[in-house]
mmCIF file of C-alpha atoms in Angstrom:
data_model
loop_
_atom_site.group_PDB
_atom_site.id
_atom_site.type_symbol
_atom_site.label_atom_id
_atom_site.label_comp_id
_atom_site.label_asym_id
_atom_site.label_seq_id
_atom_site.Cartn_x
_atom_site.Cartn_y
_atom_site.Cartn_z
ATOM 1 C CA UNK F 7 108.926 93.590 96.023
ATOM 2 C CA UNK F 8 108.921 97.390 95.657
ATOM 3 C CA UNK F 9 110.606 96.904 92.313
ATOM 4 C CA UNK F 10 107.957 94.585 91.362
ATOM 5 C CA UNK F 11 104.939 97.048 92.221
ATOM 6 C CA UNK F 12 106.915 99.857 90.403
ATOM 7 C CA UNK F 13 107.381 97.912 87.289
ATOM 8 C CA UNK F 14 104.072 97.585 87.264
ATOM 9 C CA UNK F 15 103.282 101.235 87.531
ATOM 10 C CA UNK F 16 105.607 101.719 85.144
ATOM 11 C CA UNK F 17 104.299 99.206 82.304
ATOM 12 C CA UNK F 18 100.907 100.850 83.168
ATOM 13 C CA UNK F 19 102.165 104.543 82.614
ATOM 14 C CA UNK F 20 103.975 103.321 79.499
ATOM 15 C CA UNK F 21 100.586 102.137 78.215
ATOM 16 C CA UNK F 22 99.086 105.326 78.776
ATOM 17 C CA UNK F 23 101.911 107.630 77.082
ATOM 18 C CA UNK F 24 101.434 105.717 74.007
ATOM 19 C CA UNK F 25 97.803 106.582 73.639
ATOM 20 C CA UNK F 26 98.535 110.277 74.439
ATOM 21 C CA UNK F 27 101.682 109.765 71.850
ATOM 22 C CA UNK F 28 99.004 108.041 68.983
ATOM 23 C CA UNK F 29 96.311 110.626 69.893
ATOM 24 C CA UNK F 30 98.744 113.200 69.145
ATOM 25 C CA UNK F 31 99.763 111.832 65.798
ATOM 26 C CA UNK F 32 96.398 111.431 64.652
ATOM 27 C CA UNK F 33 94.931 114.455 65.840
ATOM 28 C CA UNK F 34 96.912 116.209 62.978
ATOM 29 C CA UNK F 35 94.696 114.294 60.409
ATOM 30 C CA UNK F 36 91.434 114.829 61.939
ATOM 31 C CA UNK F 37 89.050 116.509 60.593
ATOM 32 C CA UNK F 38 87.180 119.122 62.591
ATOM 33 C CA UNK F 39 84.310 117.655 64.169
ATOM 34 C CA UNK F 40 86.447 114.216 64.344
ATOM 35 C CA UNK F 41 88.899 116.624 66.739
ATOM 36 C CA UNK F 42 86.004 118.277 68.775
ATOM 37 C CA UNK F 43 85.136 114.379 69.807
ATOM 38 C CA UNK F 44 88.733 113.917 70.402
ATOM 39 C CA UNK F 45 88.860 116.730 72.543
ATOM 40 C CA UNK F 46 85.540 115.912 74.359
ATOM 41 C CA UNK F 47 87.158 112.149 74.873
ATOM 42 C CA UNK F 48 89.901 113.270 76.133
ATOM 43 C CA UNK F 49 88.339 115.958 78.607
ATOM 44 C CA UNK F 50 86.042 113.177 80.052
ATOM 45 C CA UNK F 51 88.746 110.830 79.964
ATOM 46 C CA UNK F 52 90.939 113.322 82.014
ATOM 47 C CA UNK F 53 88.554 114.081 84.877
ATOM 48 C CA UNK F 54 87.499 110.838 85.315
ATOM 49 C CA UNK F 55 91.017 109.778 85.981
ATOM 50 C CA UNK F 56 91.481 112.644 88.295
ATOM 51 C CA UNK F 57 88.569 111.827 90.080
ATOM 52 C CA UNK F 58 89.958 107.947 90.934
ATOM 53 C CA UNK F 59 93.115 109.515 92.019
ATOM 54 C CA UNK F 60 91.783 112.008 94.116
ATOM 55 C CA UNK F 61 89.295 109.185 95.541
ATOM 56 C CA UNK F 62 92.673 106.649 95.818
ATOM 57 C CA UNK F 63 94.660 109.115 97.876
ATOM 58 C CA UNK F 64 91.592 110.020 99.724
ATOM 59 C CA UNK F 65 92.042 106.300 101.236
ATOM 60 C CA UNK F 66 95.746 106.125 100.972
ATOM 61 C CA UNK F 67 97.077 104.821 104.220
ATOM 62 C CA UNK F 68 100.102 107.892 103.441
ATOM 63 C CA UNK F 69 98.046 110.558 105.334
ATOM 64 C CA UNK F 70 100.422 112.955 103.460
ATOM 65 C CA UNK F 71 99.589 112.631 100.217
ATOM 66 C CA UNK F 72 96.373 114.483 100.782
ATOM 67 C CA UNK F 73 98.658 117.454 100.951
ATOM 68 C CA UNK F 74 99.741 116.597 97.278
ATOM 69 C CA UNK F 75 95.985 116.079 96.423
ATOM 70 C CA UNK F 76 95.021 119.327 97.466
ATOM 71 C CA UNK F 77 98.538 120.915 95.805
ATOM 72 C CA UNK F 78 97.442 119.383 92.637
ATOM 73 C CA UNK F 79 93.883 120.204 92.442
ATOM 74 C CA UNK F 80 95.002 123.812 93.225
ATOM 75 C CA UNK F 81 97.268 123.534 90.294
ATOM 76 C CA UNK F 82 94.916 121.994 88.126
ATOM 77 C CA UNK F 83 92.324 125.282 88.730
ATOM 78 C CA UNK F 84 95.410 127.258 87.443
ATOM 79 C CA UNK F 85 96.123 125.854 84.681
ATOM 80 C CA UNK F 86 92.687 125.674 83.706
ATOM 81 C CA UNK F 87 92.555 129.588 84.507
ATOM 82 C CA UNK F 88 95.513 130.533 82.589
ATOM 83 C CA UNK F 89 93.997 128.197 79.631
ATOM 84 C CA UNK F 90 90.518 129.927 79.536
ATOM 85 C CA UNK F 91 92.871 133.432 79.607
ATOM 86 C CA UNK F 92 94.976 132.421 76.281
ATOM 87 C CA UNK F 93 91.987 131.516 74.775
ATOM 88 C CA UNK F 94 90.438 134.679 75.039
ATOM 89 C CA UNK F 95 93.718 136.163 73.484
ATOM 90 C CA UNK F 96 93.735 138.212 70.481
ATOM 91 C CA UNK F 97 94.872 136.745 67.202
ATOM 92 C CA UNK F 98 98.022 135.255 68.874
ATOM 93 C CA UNK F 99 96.322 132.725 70.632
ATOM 94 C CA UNK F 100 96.677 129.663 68.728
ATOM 95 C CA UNK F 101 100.246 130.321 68.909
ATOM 96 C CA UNK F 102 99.763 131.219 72.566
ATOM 97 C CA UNK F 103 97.596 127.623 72.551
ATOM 98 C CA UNK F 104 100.376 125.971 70.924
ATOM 99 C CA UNK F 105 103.468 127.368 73.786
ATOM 100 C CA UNK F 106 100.821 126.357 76.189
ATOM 101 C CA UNK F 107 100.806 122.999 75.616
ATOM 102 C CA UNK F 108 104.323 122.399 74.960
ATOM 103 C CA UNK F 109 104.839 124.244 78.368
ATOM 104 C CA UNK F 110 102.448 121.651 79.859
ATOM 105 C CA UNK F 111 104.223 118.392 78.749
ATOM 106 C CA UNK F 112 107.737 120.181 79.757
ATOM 107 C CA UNK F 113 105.810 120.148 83.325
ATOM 108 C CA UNK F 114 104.774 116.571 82.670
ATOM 109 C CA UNK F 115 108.332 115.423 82.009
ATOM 110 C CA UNK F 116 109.224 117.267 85.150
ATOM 111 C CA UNK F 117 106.618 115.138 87.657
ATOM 112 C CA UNK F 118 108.217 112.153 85.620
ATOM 113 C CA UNK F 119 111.448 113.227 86.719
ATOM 114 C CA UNK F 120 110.472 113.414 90.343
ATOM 115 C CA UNK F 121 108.505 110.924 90.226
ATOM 116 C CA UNK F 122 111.408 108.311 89.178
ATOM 117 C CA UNK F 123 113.361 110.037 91.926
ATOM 118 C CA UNK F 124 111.468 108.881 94.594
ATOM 119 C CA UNK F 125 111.071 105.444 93.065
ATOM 120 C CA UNK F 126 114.658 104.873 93.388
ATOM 121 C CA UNK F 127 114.812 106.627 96.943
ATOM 122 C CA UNK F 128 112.288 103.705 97.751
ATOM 123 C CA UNK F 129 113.905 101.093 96.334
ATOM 124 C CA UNK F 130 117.340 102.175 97.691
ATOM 125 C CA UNK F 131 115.796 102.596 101.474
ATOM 126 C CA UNK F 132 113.868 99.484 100.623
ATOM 127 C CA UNK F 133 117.365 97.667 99.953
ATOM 128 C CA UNK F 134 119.312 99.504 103.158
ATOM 129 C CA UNK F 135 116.159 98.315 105.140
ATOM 130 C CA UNK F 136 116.714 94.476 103.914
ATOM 131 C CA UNK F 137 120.713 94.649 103.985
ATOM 132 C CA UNK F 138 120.084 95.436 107.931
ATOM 133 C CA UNK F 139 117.777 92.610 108.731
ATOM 134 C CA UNK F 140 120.194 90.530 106.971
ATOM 135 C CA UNK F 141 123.280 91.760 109.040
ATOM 136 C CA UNK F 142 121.714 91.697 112.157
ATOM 137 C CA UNK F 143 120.574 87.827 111.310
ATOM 138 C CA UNK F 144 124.407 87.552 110.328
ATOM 139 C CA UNK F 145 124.860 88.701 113.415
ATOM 140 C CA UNK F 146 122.764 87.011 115.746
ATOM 141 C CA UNK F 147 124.073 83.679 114.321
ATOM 142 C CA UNK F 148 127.524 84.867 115.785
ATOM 143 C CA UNK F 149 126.961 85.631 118.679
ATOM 144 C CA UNK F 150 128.559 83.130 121.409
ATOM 145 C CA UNK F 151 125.071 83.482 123.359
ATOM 146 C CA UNK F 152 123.212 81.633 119.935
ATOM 147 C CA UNK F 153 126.207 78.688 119.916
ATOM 148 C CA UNK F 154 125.149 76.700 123.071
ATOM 149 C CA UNK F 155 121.562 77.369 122.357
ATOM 150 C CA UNK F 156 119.332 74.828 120.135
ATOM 151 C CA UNK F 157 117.124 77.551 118.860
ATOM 152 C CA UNK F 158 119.926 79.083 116.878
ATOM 153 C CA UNK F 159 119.081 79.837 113.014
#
């Protein structure tokens, strides 16, 4: 089941790394008004999927994650901070712009990394929590108190 519902998240995230991966390609090609709509897309595109998240971990029924919400809102203001600051740099800052962003996906990779560790933490515990049931059914259908009885399994 868990593997099911993470396959799913996965095919989904897939889906969205190849549009980031073909707006990337592109974006090399554009011309510059074509890139300032590109840009204003993907900046509307971008807060509107940060405002379902927040609004899905809002309801989450993992009271914890609203820790993470808050942790990643704070980290979004920073990032946004220290982007408005390399802007404003002097005539290094498209190659400021440029380390930026390549700093950014390394981060991106990193949450991916973390984020497939605790997929297989869940689908290991997940596992240890059905090998369990199944011994103690293995079990209970040994015991000498379940022989005599009708209602054994």
């Amino acid at each position: 089941m868990e593997q099911d519902v993470l396959a799913g998240k996965l095919a989904e995230v897939d889906a969205q790394l190849a549009g980031v991966h073909a707006k990337l390609r592109s974006a090399a090609q554009m011309e510059s008004a074509e890139l300032d709509a590109a840009i204003a897309q993907t900046r509307e595109e971008t807060a509107q999927c940060a405002h379902a998240l927040a609004e899905r971990l809002r309801h989450s029924r993992a009271h914890q994650v609203g820790e993470i919400a808050d942790a990643f809102e704070e980290i979004r203001e920073i990032v946004r901070r220290v982007q408005t600051e390399v802007r404003r740099g002097d005539e290094s800052g498209e190659e400021m712009q440029l380390l930026f962003a390549e700093y950014a996906m390394d981060f991106a990779m990193q949450a991916a990394r973390h984020a497939l560790l605790v997929a297989l933490e869940a689908i290991r515990d997940e596992q240890r929590k059905g090998s369990a049931a199944e011994r103690r059914k293995s079990n209970h259908r040994k015991s000498p108190c379940c022989i005599t009885t009708a209602s054994c399994f």
